[in-house]
Short mmCIF file of C-alpha atoms in Angstrom, two decimals:
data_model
loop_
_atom_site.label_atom_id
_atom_site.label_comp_id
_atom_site.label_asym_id
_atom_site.label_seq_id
_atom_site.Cartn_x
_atom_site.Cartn_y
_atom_site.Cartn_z
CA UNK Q 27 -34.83 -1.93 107.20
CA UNK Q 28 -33.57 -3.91 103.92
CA UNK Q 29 -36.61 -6.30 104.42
CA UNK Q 30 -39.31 -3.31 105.10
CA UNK Q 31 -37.77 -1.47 101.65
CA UNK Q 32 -37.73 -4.78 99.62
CA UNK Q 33 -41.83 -4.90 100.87
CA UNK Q 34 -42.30 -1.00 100.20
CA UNK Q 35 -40.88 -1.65 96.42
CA UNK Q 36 -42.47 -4.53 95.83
CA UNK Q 37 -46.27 -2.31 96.62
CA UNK Q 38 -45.24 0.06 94.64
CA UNK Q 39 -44.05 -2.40 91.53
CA UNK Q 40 -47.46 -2.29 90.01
CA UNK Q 41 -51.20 -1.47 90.14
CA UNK Q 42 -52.19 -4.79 91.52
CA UNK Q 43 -49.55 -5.18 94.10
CA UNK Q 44 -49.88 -1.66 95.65
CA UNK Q 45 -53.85 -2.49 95.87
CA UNK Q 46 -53.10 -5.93 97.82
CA UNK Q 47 -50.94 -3.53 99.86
CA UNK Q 48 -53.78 -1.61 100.44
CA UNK Q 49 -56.21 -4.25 101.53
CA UNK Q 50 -53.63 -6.24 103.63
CA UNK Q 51 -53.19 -2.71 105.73
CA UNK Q 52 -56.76 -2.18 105.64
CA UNK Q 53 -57.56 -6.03 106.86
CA UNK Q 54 -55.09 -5.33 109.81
CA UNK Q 55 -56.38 -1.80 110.71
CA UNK Q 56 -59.58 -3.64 111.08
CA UNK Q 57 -58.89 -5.85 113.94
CA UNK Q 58 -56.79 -3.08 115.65
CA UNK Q 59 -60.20 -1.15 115.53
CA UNK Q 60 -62.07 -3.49 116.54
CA UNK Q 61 -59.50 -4.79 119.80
CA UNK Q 62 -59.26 -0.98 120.19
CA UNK Q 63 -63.63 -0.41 119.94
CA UNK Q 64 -65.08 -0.16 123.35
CA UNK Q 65 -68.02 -2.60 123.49
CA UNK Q 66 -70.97 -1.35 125.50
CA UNK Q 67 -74.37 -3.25 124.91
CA UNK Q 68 -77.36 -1.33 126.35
CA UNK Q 69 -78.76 -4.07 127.61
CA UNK Q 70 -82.83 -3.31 126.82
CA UNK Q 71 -84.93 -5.65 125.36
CA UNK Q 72 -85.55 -3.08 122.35
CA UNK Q 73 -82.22 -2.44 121.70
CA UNK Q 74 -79.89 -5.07 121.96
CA UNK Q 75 -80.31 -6.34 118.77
CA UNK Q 76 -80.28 -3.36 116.96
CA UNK Q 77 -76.76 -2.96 118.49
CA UNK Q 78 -75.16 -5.79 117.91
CA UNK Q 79 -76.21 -6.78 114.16
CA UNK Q 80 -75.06 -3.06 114.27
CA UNK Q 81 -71.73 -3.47 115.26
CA UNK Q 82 -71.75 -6.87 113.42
CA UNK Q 83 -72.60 -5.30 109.80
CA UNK Q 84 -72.04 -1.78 109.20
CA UNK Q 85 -68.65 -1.10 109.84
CA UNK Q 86 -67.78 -4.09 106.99
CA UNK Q 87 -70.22 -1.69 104.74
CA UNK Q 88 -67.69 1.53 105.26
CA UNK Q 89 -65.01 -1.14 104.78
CA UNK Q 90 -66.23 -2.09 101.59
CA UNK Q 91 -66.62 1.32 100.67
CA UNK Q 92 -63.42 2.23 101.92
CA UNK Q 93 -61.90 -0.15 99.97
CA UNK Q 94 -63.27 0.92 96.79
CA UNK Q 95 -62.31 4.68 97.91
CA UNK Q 96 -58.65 3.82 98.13
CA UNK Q 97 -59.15 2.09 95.16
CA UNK Q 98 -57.75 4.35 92.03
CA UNK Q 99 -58.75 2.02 89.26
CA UNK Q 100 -62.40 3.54 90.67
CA UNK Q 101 -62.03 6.30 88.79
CA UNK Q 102 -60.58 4.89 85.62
CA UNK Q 103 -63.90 2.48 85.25
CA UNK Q 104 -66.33 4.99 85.77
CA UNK Q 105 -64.55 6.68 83.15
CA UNK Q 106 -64.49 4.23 80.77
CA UNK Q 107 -68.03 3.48 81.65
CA UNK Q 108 -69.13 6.96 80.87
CA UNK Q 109 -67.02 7.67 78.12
CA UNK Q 110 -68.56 8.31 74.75
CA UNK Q 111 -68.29 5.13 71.69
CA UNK Q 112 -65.41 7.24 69.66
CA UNK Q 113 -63.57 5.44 67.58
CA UNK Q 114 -62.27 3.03 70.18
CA UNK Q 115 -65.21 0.15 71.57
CA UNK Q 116 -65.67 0.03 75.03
CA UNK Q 117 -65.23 -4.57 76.18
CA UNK Q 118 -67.40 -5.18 78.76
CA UNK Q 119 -65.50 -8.23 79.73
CA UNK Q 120 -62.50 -5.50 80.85
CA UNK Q 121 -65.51 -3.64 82.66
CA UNK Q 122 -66.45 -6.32 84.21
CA UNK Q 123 -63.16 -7.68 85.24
CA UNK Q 124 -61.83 -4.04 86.69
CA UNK Q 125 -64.77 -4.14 88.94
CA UNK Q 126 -64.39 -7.62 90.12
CA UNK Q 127 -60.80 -7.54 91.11
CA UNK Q 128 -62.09 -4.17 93.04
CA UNK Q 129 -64.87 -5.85 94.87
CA UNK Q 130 -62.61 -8.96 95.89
CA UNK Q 131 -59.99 -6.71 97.16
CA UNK Q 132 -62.55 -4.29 99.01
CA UNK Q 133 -63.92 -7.59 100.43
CA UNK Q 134 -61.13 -8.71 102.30
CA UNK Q 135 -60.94 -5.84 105.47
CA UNK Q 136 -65.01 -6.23 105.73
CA UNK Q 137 -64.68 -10.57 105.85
CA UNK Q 138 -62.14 -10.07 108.46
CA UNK Q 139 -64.13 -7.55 110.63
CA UNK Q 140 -66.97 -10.42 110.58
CA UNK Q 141 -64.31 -13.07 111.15
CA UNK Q 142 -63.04 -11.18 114.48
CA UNK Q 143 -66.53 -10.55 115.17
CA UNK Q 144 -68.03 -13.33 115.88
CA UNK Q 145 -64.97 -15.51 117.20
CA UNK Q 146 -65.35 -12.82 119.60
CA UNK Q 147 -68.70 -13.42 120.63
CA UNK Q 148 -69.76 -10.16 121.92
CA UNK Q 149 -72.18 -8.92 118.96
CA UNK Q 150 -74.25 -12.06 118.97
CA UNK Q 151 -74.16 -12.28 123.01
CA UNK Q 152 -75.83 -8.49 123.03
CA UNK Q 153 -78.34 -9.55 120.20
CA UNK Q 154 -79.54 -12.89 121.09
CA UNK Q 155 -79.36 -12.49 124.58
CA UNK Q 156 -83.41 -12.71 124.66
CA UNK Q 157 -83.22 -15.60 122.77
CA UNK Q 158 -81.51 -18.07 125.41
CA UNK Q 159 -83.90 -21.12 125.49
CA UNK Q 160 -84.56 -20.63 129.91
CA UNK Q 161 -86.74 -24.29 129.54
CA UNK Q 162 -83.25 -25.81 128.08
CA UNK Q 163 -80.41 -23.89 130.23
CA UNK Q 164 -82.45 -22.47 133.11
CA UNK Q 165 -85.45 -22.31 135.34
CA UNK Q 166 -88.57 -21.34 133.44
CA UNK Q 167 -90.57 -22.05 136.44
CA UNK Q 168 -89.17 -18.76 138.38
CA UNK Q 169 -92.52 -17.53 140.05
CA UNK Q 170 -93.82 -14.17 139.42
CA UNK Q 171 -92.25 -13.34 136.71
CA UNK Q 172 -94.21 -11.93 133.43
CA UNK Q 173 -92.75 -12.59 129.76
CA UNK Q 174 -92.43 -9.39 129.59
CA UNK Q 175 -90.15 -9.00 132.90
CA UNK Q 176 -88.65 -12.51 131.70
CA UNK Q 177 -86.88 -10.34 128.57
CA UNK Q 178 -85.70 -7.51 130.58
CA UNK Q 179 -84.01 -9.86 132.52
CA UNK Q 180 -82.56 -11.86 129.82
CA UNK Q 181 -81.40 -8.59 128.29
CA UNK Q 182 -79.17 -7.86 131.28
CA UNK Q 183 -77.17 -10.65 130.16
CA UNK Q 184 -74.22 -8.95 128.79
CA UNK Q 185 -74.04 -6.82 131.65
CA UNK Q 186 -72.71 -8.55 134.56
CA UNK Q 187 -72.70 -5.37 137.02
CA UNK Q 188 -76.62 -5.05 136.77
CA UNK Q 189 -77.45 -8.71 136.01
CA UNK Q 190 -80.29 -9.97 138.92
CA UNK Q 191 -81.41 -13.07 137.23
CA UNK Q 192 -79.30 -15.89 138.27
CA UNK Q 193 -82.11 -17.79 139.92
CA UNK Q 194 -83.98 -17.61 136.71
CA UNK Q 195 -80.76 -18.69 134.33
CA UNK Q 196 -76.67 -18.51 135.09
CA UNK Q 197 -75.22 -15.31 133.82
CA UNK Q 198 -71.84 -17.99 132.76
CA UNK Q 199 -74.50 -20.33 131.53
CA UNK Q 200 -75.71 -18.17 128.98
CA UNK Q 201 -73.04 -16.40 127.62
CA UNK Q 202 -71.05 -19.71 127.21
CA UNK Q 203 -73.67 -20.83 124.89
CA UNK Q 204 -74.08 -18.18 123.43
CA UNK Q 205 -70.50 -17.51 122.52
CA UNK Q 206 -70.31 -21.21 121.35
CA UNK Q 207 -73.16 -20.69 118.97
CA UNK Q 208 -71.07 -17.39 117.73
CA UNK Q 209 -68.06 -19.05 117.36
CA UNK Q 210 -69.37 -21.53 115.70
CA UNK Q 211 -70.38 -19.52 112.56
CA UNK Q 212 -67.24 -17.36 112.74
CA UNK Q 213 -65.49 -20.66 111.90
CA UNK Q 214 -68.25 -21.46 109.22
CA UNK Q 215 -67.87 -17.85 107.97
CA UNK Q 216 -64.19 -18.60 107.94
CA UNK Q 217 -64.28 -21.75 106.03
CA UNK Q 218 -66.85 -20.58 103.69
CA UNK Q 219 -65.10 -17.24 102.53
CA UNK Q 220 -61.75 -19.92 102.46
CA UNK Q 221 -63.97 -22.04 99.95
CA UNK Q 222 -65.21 -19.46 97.73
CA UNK Q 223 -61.45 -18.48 97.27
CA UNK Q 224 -59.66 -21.28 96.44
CA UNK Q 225 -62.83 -22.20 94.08
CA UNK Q 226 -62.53 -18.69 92.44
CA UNK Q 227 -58.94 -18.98 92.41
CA UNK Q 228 -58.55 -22.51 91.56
CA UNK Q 229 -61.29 -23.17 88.81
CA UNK Q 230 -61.66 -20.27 86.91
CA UNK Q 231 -58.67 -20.83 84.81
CA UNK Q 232 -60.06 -24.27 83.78
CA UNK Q 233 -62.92 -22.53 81.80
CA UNK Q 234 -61.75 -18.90 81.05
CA UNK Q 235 -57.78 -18.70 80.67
CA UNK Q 236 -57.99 -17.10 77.27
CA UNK Q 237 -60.68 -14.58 78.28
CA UNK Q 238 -59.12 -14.24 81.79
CA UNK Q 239 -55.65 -13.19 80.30
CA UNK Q 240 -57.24 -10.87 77.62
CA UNK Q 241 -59.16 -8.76 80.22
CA UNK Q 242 -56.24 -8.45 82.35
CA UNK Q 243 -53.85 -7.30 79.63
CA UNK Q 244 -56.39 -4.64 78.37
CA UNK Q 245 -56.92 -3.43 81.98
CA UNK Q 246 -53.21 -3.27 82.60
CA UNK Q 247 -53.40 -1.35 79.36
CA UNK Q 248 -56.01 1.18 80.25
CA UNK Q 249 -54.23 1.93 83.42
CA UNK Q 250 -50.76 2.80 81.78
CA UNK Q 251 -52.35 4.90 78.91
CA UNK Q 252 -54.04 6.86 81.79
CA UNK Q 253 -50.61 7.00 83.20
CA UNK Q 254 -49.08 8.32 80.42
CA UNK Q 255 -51.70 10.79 79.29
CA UNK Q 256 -51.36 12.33 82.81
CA UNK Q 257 -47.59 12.71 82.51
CA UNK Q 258 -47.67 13.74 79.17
CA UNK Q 259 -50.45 16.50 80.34
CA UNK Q 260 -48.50 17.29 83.60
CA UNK Q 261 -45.18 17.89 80.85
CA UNK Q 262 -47.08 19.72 78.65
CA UNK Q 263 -48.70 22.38 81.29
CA UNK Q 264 -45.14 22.78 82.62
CA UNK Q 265 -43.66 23.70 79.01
CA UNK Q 266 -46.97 25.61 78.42
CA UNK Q 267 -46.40 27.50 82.13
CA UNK Q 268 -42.54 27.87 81.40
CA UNK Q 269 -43.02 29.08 77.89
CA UNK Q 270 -45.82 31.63 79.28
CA UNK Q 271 -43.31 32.82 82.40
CA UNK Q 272 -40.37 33.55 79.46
CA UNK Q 273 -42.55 35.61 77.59
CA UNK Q 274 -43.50 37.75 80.63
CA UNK Q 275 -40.23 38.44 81.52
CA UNK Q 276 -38.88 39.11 78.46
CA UNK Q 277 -41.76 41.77 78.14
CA UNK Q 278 -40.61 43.09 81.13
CA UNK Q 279 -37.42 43.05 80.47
CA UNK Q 280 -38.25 45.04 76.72
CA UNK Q 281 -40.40 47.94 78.15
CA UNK Q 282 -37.28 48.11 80.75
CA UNK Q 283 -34.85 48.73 77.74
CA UNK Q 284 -37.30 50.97 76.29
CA UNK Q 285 -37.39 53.45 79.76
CA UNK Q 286 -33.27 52.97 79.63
CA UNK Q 287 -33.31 51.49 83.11
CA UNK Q 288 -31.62 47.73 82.65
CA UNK Q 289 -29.70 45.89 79.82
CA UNK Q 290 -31.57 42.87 78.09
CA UNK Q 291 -31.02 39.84 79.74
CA UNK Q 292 -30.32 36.87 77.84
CA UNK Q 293 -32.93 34.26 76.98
CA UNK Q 294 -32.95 30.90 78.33
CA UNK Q 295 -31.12 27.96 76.76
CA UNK Q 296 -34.06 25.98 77.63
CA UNK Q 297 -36.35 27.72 76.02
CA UNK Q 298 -36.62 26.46 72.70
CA UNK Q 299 -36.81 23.18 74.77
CA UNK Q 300 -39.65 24.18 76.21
CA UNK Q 301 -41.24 25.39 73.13
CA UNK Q 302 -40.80 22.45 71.30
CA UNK Q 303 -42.50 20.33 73.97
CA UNK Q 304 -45.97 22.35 72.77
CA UNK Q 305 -46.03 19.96 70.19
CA UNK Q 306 -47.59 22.96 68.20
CA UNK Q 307 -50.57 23.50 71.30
CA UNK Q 308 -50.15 27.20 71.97
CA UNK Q 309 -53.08 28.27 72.77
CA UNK Q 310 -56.25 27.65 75.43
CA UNK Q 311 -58.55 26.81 73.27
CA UNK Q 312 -56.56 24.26 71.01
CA UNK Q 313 -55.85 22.23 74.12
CA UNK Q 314 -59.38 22.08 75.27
CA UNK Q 315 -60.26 20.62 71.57
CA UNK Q 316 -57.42 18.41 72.28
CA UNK Q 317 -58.54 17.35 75.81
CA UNK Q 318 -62.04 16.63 74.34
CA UNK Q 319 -61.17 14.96 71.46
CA UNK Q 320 -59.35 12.26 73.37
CA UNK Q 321 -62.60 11.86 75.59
CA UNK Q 322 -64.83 11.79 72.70
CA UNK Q 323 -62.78 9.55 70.45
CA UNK Q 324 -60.18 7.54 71.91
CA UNK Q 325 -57.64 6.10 68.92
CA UNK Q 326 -57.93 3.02 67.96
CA UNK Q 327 -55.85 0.50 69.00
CA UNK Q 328 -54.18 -0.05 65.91
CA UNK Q 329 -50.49 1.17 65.79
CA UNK Q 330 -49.94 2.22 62.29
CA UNK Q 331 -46.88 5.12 60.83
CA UNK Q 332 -47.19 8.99 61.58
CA UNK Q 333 -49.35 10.51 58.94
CA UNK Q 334 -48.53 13.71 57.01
CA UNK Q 335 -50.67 16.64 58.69
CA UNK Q 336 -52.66 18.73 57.38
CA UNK Q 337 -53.32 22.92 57.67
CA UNK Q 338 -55.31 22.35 60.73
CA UNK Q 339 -52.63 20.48 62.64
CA UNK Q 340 -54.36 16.59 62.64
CA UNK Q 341 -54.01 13.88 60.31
CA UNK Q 342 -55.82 13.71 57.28
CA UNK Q 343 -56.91 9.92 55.79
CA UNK Q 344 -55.22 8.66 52.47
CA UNK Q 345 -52.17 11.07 52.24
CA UNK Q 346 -48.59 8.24 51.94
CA UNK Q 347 -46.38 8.35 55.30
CA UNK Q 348 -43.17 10.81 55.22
CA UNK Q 349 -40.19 8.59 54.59
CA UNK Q 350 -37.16 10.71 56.45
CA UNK Q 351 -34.29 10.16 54.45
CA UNK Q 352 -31.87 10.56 58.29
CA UNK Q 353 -32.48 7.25 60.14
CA UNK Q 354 -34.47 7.90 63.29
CA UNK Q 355 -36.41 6.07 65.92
CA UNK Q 356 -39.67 5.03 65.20
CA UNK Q 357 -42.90 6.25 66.82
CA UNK Q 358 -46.23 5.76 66.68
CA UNK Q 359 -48.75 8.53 67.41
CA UNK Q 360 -51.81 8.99 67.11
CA UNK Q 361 -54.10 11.92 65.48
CA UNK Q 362 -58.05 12.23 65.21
CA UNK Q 363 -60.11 14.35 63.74
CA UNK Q 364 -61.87 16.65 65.95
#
């Protein structure tokens, strides 16, 4: 149980370890489905390769899209795709290095599917069963016997219970080969994909370290301040809610005292906790203008002292920075004009 909790923590240490989480259960789920998938070719001329490319391709594509589902940073890149200029630029090297490290994680359940797949055999036995050279392996000079008749045979292939054309070819014959020839580019599919990521892995530091470390710190970045701005939301509707709920009650409890019917109870300790947590955002609409104004115009990221504010509530430019004559912990927060 210690090792399975050390594993749990370590998913959950940060953004990129809980997605490799992700894509490792994903990659695993993928060959239980597929040991799990019943396998039933039709065995018809017409058909058979519809099927088995079928079975071969498109449950990588709901992989892939799967993966990008479970994905949260999803979210956060369409968001910073979309968002207005603001005062904050949007990189497109960060764009473009949040939706790589998507794609190659969504990637990895789909190449395994295709990996079991054809090591298997079975899709590329029910789709090329028509294509079995009979000259080569067999006897193309089986009497009466019409090309077309020739492919409904060969299509029976996968099917041993209704297979009648072992004088024309050997039901074993032909699925050996063709299970060779599938095996053979599962390996090659294998090596390839093996390749690619120890070239991706392996070289791109030689030409891009600098950039490389950049993107991935201002990712990292974007991720936490949506962190943060979600908590600090979440705190603020709670103080909003409790603030709200105090106020009710102590209506209540006021038109009560009025009828004679109960003594005042006594306010909450907590509440001037609570009130203070506003931040000054008392109302609906102020948060709203709040809300947009960090869609529209992100800060900058430039950390610089709390300003004075001004009547409305939001920093105004040129005004000196309050010097508190009590030491206290510096902050740095951010105001825009909305």
């Amino acid at each position: 149980m210690d090792k399975f909790r050390m594993i749990f923590q370590f998913f959950q240490s940060n953004q990129e370890s809980f997605m490799n989480g992700i894509c490792g259960i994903m990659a695993l789920a993928s060959t239980q489905m597929y040991s799990a998938f019943d396998f039933n070719c039709p065995c018809l001329p017409h058909y058979n390769l519809a099927y088995g490319l079928g079975i071969l391709l498109v449950p990588p594509f709901i992989l892939f899209l799967l993966g990008f589902v479970l994905n949260n940073n999803i979210s956060m890149l369409a968001e910073e795709w979309r968002r207005p200029q603001g005062r904050r630029g949007k990189d497109p090297a960060v764009l473009r290095y949040m939706f790589c490290s998507m794609a190659q994680r969504a990637m990895i359940a789909p190449a395994v599917w295709v990996s079991v797949t054809l090591l298997d055999g079975k899709c590329i036995t029910c789709a090329f069963c028509t294509s079995v050279p009979v000259e080569t392996l067999g006897n193309a000079s089986h009497p009466r016997l019409s090309q077309g008749e020739i492919q409904r045979v060969l299509a029976r292939i996968p099917c041993k219970e209704i297979y009648n054309g072992q004088q024309l070819i050997a039901n074993e014959v032909a699925i050996r080969y063709l299970r060779c020839i599938s095996q053979a580019l599962g390996w090659c599919f294998v090596l390839l994909m093996t390749t690619l990521a120890f070239l991706v892995r392996s070289l791109r530091p030689c030409f891009s370290q600098a950039a490389f470390l950049k993107s991935r710190y201002w990712s990292h970045y974007i991720d936490i301040e949506r962190k943060l701005f979600d908590e600090t939301c979440a705190e603020h509707a709670r103080s909003f809610a409790k603030v709200c709920i105090q106020q009710f009650f102590e209506g209540m409890s006021t038109d009560l005292v009025a009828a004679r019917r109960h003594l005042p109870r006594k306010a909450p300790a907590d509440a001037g906790e609570a009130a203070e947590k506003l931040l000054g955002i008392t109302d609906r609409g102020t948060m709203n203008m709040a809300l947009k104004s960090w869609h529209r115009c992100k800060p900058a990221l430039q950390l610089h002292p709390p300003a004075l504010p001004t009547r409305n509530g939001w920093a105004g430019e040129g005004q000196p920075p309050m010097h508190p004559s009590v030491p206290r912990k510096e902050t740095a927060a951010y105001y825009s004009w909305v």
